[in-house]
Coordinates of C-alpha atoms and ligand atoms in Angstrom, one line a residue:
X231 CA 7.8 -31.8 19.6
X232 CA 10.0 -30.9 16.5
X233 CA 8.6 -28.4 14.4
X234 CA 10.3 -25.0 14.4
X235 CA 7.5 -23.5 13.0
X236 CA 3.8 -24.2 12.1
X237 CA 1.3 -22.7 9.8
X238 CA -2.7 -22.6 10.8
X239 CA -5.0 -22.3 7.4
X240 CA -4.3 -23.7 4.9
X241 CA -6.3 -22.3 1.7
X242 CA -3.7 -20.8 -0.8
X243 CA -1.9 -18.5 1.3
X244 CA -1.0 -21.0 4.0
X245 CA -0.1 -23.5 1.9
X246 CA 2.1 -22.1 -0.1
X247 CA 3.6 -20.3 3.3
X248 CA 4.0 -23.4 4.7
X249 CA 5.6 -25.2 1.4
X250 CA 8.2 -22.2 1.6
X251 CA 9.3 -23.1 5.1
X252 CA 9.3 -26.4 4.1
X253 CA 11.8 -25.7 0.8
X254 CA 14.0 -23.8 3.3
X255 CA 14.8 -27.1 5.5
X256 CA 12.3 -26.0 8.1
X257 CA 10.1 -28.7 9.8
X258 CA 7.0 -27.6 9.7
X259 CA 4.0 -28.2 11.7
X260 CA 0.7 -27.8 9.7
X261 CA -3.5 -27.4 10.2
X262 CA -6.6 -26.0 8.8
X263 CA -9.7 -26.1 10.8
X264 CA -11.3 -29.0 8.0
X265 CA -8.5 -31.7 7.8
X266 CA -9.1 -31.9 3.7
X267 CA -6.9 -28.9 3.3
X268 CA -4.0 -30.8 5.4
X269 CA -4.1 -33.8 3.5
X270 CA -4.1 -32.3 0.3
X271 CA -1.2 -30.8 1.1
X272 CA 0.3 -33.3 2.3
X273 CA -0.4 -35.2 -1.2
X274 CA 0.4 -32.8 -3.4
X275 CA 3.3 -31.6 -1.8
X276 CA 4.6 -33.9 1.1
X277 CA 8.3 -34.2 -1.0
X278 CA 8.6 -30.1 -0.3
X279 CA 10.4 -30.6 2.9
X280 CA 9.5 -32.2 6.2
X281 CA 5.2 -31.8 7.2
X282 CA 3.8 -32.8 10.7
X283 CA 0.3 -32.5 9.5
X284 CA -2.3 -32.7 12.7
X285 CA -5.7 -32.8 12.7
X286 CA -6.6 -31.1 16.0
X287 CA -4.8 -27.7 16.6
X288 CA -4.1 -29.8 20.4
X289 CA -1.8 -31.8 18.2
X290 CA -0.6 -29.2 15.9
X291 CA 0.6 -27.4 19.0
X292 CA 2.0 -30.5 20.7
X293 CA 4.1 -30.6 17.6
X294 CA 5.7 -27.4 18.3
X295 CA 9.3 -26.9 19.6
X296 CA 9.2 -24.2 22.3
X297 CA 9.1 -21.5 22.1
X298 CA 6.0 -22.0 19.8
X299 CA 5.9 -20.0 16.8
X300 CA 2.4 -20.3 14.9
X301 CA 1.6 -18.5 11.8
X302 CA -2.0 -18.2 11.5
X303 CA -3.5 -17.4 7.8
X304 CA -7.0 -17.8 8.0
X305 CA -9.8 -15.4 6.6
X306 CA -9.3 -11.9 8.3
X307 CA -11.5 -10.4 10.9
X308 CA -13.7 -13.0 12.7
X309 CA -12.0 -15.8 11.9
X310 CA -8.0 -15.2 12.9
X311 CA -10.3 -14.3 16.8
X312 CA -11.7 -17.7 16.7
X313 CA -8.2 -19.0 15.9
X314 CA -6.8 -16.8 18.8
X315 CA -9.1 -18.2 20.9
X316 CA -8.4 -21.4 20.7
X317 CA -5.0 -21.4 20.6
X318 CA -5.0 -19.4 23.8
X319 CA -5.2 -22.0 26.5
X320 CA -2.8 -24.2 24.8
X321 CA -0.1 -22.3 24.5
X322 CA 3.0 -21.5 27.1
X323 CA 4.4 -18.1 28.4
X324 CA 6.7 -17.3 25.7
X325 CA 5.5 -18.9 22.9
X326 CA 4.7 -16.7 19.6
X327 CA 2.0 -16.5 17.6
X328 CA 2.0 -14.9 14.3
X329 CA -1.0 -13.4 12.1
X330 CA 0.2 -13.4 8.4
X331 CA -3.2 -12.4 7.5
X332 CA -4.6 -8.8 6.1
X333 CA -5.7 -8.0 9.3
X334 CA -6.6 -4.2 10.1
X335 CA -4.1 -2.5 12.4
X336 CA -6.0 -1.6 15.1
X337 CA -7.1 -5.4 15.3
X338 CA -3.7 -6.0 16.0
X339 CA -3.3 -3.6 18.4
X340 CA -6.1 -5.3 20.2
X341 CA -4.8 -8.9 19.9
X342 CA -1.5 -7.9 21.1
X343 CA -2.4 -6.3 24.4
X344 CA -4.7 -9.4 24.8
X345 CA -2.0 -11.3 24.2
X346 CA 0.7 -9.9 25.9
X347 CA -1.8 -10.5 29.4
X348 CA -1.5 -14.3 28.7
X349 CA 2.6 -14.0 28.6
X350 CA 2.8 -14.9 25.0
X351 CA 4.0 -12.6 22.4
X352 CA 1.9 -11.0 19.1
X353 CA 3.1 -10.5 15.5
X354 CA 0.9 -9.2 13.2
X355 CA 2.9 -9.4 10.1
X356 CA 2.0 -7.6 6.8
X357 CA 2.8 -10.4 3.9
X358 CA 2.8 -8.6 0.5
X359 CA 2.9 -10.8 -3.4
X360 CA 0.2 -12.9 -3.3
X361 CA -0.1 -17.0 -4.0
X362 CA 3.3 -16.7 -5.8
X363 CA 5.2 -14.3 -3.7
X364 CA 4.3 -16.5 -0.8
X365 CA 5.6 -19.9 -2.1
X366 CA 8.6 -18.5 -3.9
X367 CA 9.6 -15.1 -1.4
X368 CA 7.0 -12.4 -0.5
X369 CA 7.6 -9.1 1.5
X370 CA 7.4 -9.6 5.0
X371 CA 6.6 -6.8 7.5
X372 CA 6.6 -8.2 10.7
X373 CA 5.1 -5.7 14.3
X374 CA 5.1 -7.0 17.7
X375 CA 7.9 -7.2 20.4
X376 CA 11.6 -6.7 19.5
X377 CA 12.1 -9.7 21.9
X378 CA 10.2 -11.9 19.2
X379 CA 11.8 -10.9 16.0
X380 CA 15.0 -12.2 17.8
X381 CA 13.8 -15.8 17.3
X382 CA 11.3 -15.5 14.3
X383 CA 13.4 -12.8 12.5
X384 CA 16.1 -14.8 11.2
X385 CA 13.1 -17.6 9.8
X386 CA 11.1 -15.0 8.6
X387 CA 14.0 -13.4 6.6
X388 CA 15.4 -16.6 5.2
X389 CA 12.0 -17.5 3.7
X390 CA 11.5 -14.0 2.0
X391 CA 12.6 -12.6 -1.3
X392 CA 15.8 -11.1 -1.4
X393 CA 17.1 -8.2 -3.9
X394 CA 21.1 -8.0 -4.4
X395 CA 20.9 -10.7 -1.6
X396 CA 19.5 -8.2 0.7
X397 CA 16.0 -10.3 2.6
X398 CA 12.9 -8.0 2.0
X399 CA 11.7 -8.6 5.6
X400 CA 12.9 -6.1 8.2
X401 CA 11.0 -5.6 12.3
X402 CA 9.0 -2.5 11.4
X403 CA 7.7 -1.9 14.9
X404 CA 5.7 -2.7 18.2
X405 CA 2.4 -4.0 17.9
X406 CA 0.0 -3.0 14.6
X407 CA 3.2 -1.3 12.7
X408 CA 3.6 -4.3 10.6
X409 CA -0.4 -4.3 9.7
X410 CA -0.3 -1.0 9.4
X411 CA 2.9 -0.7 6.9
X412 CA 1.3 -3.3 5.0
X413 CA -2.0 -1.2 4.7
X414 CA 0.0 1.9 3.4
X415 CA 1.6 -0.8 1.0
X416 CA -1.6 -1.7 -0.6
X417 CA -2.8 2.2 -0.6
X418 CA 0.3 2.8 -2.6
X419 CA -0.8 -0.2 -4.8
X420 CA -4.2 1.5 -5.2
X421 CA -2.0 5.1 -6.2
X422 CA 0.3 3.2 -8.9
X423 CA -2.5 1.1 -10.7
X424 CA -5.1 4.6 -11.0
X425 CA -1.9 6.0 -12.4
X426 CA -1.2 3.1 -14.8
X427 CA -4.6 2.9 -15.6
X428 CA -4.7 6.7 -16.1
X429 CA -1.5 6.7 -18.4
X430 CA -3.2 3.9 -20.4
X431 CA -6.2 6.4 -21.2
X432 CA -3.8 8.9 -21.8
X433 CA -2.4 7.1 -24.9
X434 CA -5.3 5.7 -25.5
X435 CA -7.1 8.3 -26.3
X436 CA -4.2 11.4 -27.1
X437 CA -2.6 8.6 -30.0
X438 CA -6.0 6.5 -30.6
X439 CA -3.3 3.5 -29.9
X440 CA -4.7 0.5 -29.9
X441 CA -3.8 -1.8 -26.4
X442 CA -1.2 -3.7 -27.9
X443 CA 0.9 -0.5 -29.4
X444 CA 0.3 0.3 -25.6
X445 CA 1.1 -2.7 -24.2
X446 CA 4.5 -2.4 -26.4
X447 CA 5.0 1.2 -24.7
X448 CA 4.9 0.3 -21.3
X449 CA 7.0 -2.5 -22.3
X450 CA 9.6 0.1 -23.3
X451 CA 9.1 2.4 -20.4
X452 CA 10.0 -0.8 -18.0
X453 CA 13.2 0.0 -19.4
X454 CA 13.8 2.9 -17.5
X455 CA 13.0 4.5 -13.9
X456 CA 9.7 2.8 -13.7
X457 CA 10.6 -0.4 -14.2
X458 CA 8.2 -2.0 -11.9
X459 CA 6.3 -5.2 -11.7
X460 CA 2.8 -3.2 -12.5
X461 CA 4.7 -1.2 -15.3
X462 CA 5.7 -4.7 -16.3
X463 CA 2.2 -7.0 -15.5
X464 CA 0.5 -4.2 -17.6
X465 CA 2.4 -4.3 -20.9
X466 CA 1.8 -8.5 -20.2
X467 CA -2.3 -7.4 -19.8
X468 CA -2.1 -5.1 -22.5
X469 CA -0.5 -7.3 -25.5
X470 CA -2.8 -10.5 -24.5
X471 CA -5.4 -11.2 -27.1
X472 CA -8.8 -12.9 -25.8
X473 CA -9.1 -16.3 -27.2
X474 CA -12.9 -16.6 -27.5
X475 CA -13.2 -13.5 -29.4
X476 CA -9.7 -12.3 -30.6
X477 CA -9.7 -9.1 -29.7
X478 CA -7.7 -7.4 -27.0
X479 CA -8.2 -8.8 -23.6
X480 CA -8.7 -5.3 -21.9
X481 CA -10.9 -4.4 -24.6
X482 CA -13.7 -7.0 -23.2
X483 CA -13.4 -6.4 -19.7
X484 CA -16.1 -4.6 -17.6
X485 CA -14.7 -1.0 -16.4
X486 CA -15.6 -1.3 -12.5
X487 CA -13.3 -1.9 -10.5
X488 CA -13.4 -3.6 -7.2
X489 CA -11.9 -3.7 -3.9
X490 CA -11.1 -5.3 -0.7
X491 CA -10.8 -3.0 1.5
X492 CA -7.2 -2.2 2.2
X493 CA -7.4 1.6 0.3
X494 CA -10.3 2.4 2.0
X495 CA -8.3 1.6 5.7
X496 CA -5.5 3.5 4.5
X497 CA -7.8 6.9 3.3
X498 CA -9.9 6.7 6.4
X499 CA -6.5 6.8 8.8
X500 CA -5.0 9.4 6.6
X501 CA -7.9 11.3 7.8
X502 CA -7.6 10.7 11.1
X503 CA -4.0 11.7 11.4
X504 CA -4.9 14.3 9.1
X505 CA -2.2 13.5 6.7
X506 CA -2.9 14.6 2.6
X507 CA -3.0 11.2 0.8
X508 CA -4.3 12.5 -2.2
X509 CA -3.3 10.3 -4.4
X510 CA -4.5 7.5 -3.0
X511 CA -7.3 9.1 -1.8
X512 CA -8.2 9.9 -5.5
X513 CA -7.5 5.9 -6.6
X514 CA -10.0 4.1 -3.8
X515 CA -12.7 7.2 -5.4
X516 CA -11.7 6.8 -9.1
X517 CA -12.7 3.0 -7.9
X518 CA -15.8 3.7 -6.5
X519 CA -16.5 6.1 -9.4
X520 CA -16.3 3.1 -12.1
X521 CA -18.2 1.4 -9.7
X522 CA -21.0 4.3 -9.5
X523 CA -23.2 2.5 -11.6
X524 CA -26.9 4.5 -11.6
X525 CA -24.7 7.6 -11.4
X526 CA -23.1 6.6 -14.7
X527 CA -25.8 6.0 -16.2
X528 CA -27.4 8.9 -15.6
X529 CA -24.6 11.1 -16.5
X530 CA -23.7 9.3 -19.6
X531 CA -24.7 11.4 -22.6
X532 CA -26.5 13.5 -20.8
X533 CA -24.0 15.9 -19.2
X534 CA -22.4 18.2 -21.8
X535 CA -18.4 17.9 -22.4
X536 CA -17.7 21.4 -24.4
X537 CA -13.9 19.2 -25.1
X538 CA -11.6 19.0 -27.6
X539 CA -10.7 16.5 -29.5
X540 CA -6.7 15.6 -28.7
X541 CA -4.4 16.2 -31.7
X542 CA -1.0 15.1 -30.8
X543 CA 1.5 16.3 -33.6
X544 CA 4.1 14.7 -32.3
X545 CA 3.8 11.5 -31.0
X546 CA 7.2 10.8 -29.4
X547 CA 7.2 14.0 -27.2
X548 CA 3.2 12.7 -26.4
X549 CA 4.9 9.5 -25.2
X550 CA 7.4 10.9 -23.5
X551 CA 5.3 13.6 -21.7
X552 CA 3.1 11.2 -20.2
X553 CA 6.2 8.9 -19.1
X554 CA 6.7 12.1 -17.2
X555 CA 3.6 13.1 -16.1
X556 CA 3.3 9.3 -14.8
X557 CA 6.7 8.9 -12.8
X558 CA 6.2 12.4 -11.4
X559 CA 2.6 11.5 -9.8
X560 CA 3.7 8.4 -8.9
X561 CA 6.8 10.2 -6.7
X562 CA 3.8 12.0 -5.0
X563 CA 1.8 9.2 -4.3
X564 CA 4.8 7.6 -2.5
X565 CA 5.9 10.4 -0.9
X566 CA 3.0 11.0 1.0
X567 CA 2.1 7.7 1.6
X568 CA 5.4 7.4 3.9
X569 CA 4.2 11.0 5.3
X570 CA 1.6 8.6 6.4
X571 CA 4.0 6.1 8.0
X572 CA 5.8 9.0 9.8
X573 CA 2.6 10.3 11.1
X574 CA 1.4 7.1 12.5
X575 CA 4.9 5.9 13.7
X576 CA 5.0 9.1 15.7
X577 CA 1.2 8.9 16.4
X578 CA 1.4 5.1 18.1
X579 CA 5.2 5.4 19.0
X580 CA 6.4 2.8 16.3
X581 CA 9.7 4.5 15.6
X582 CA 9.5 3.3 12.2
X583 CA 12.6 3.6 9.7
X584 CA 11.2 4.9 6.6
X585 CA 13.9 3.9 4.2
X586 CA 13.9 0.6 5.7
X587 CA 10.4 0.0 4.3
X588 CA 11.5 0.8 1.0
X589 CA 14.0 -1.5 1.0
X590 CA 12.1 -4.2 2.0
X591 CA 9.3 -3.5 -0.8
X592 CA 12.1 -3.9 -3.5
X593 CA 11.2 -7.3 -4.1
X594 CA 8.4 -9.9 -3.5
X595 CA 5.9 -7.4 -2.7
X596 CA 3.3 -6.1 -5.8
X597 CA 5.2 -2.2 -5.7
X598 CA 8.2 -3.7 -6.1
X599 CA 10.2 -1.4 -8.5
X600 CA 13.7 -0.4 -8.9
X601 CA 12.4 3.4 -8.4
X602 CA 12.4 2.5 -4.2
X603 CA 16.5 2.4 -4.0
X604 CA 16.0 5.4 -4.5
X605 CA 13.6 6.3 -1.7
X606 CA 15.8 4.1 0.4
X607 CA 19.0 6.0 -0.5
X608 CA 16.6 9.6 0.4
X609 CA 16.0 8.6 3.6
X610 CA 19.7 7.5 4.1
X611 CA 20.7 10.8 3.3
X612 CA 18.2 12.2 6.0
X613 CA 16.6 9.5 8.4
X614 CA 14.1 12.1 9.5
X615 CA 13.3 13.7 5.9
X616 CA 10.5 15.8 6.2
X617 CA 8.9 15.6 2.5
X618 CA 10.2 12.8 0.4
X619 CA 9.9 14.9 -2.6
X620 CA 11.9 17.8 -1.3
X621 CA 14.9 15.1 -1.4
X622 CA 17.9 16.7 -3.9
X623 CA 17.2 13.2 -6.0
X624 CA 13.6 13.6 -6.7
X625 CA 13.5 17.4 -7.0
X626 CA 15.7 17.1 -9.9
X627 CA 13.7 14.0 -10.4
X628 CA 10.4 15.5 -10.6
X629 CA 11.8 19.1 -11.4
X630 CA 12.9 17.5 -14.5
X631 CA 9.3 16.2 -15.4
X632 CA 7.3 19.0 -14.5
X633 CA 6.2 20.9 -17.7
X634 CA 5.1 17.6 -19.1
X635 CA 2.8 16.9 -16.2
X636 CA 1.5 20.4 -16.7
X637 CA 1.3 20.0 -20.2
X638 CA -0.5 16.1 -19.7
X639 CA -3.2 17.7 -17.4
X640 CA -3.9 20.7 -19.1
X641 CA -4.5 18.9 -22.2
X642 CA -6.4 16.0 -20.7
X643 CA -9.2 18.8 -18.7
X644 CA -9.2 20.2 -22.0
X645 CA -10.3 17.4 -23.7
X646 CA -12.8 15.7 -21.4
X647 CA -10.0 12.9 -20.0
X648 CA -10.7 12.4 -16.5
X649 CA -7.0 11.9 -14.8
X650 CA -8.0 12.0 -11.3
X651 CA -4.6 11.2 -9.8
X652 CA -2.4 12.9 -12.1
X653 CA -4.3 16.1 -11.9
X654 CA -4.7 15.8 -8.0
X655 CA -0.8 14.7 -7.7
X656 CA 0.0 17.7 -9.6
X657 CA -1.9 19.9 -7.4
X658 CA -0.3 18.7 -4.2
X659 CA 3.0 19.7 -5.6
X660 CA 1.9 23.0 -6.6
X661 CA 0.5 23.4 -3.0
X662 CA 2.6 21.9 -0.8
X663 CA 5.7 24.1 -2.8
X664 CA 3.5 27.6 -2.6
X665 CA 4.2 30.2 -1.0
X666 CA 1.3 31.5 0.2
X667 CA -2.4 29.5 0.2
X668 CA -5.7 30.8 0.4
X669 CA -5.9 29.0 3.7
X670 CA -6.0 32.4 5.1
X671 CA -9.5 33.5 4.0
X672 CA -10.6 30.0 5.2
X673 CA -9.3 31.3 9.0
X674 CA -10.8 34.8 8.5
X675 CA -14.2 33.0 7.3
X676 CA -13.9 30.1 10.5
X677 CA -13.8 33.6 12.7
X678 CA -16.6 34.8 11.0
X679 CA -19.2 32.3 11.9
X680 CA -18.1 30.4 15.0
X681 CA -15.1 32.3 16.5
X682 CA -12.6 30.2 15.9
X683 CA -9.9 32.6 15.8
X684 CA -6.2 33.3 13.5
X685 CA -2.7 34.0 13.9
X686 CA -1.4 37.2 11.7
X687 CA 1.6 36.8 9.7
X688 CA 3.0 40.5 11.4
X689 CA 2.9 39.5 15.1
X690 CA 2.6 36.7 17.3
X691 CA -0.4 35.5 19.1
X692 CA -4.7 34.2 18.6
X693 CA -6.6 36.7 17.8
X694 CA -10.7 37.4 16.9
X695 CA -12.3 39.9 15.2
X696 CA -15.7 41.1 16.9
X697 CA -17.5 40.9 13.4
X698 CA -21.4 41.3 14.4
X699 CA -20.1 44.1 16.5
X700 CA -17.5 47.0 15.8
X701 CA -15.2 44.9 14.1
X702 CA -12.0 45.4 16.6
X703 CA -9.9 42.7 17.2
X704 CA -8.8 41.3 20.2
X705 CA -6.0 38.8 21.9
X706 CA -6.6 35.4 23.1
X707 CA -3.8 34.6 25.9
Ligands
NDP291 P1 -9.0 -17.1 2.9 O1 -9.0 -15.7 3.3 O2 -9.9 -17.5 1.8 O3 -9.4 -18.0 4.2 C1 -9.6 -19.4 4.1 C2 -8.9 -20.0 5.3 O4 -9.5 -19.5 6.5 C3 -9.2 -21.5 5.3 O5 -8.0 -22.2 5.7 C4 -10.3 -21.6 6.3 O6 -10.5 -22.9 6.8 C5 -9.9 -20.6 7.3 N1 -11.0 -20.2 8.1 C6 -12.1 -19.4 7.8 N2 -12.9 -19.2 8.8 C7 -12.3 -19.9 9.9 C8 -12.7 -20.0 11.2 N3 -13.8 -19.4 11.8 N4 -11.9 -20.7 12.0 C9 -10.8 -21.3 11.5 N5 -10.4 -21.2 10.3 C10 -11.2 -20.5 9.4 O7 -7.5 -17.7 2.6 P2 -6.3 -17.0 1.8 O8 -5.3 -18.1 1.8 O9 -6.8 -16.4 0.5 O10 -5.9 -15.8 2.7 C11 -5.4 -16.0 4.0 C12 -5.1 -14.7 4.6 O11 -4.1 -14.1 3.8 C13 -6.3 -13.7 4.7 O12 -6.1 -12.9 5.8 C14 -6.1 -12.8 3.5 O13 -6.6 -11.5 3.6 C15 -4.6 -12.8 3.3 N6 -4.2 -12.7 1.9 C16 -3.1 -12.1 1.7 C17 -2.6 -12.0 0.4 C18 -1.4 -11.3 0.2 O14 -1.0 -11.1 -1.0 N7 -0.7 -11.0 1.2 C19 -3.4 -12.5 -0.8 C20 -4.5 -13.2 -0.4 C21 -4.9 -13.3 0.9 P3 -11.4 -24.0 6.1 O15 -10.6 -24.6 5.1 O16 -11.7 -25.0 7.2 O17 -12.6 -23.3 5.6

């Protein structure tokens, strides 16, 4: 028993996992539940590093040095159980198993406290940049026991990407805080590609640019603050040509856009903690909107616009503007996804650090952008930093942008551009910054009907109004 580490599953996550253990000097043991998948790794890439391939997971885990560590990246849900389940009775007290799969966080919550009763310790570890990030460095966000990130950490860290030689792999917290940071990860993703996408439409249909002049814009903006791999990927997308028909390669594609789940997990906990995640709230819809296809239809030509028609005088200051308007809604989308980590942290007791996370999505991960030093350097200013956006760097930030974003959604309702995310970012800032809401005639109107009682803003205390009766008011102790 030799390997320090071994990876279960081997379809193109696994694999390429288990070939970047291998390139770091690790012996690694490696499975898949159909042995075709072992040996054609072990053909293709057998001169990686040093392979114990098994064919029974009995071997695969007789191969293991203890204390076992055994990634596991099979198909999510069912699947990673069945895995569980048969690794079980083969393992020792002590031993770690890992889930490097996109498994839901209460899943992992489950697993863990299963695990935990057999002596053997649970990571479920978010792993963000796809086929490439895993071979070549991803973002790792590993949960589970502090006791296990002691012997996996230092593996897990050398086999991730590093920024400024700083690994992007970090504990994040007890049981489903890795899965769960992952999740808010993807909803982010969701956020910045609605807001790309919306930006694109923007110019698209403010300059009558055609994808290419785009495609060289956002080239140009990934100059600046939002130099991002999306920013980046999308100026790629934009400027590629199709070859069967030479015309632009986003200009043939079908406008519905899919999903896989992970912004929809993300929305439906937001709701449940009750945390405002409107912007990616607004990207998993604007999804399902494309997607709406009867709806579409039936609305298409048939429901009156009344717009404008945009006339942009001068083009620069467009540009510009919606550079703006884009980094601005973007800050919002970020700063309330890590609302959302605070939430939960404080929720399931995950005590997780905030800037932390941003570090470690700097590189390998798909959000990686040289805008989260920033968010990093926020939340070293103030660990426990209520609003993101109310930090002094992103109120000048965003201060800075403002009129533009005004300017940008005005202009777009105006003329019939749907910017779901932009217009609802904007919104949040305007509401979370106001003064006063009208959430006071929503209390007065809950009393009405059900009783449900208000606090005054002259004295302390509950109180009702008896409105089917005389109207007087009364105290609640
Ligand atoms: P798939 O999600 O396509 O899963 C295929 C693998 O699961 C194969 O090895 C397959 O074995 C195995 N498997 C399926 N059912 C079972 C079962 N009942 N028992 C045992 N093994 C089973 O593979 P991917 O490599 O695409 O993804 C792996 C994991 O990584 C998933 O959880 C996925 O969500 C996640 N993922 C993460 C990405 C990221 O960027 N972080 C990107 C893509 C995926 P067999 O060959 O025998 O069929």
């Amino acid at each position: 028993a030799r390997a320090q580490i071994g990876v279960t599953g081997l379809a193109v996550m696994g694999r390429n996992l288990a070939r970047n253990f291998a390139r770091h000097g690790y012996t690694v043991a490696v499975h898949n539940r159909s042995y075709a998948k072992t040996e054609s790794l072990i053909a293709d890439h057998g001169t990686d590093g040093d392979f114990i391939p098994s064919e029974s997971m009995k071997d695969f885990v007789a191969s293991l040095a203890q204390p076992r560590k055994v990634v596991i990246m099979v198909k999510a849900g069912g699947p990673t159980d069945a895995v569980i389940q048969e690794l079980i009775p083969l393992l020792d007290e002590g031993d770690i198993v890992i889930d490097a799969g996109n498994a839901h966080f209460p899943d992992t919550r489950r697993r863990e406290a299963e695990l935990k009763e057999h002596g053997l310790h649970f990571v479920g570890t978010g792993v963000s940049g796809g086929e490439e990030g895993a071979l070549n460095g991803p973002s790792i966000m590993p949960g589970g026991s502090k006791e296990s990130y002691e012997w996996l950490g230092p593996i897990l860290e050398d086999i991730s990407a590093k920024v400024d030689g700083v690994p992007c792999c970090t504990y994040v917290g007890s049981d489903g805080a890795g899965h769960f940071v992952k999740m808010v990860h993807n909803g982010i993703e969701y956020a910045d590609m609605q807001l790309i996408a919306e930006a694109y439409d923007l110019l698209k249909q403010g300059l009558g640019a055609s994808a290419k002049e785009i495609g060289e814009i956002f080239a140009e903006w990934n100059k600046g603050d939002l130099e991002s791999f999306l920013i980046e990927i999308t100026a790629d997308v934009l400027q590629h040509v199709d070859a069967e028909t030479g015309s632009a390669f986003v200009d043939i594609i079908l406008d519905r856009a899919e999903q896989k789940g992970t912004g929809r997990w993300t929305v439906q906990n937001a709701l449940d903690l009750g945390v405002p995640i409107t912007g990616i709230a607004e990207a998993t819809f604007a999804r399902a909107l494309s997607g709406s296809v009867p709806q579409r239809t039936a609305a298409n030509g048939v429901l009156e616009a009344h717009a404008g028609t945009w006339e942009v005088t001068d083009r620069e200051a467009f540009i510009e503007d919606v550079r703006l308007a884009l980094y601005a809604s973007k800050v919002v989308a970020y700063s309330q996804g890590f609302d959302q980590i605070a939430a939960a942290s404080e929720e399931f007791g995950w005590d997780i650090d905030r800037g932390a996370m941003a570090r470690i999505w700097r590189g390998g991960c798909i959000i990686r952008a040289r805008f989260l030093n920033r968010i990093t350097e926020a939340y070293e200013r103030d660990a426990n930093l209520p609003l993101l956006l109310a930090d002094e760097y992103f109120v000048s930030a965003v201060g800075h942008g403002v009129s533009a974003w005004r300017r940008i959604v005005a202009q777009a309702a105006l003329n019939g551009v749907p910017t779901p995310a932009f217009a609802s970012s904007l919104s949040y800032y305007d509401g979370v910054r106001a003064d006063r809401l009208p959430a006071n005639l929503i209390q007065a109107q809950r009393d009405f009907f059900g009783a449900h009682t208000y606090q005054r803003t002259d004295k302390a205390g509950v109180f009702h109004t008896e409105w089917s009766l005389d109207r007087s008011e009364s105290t609640e102790s």
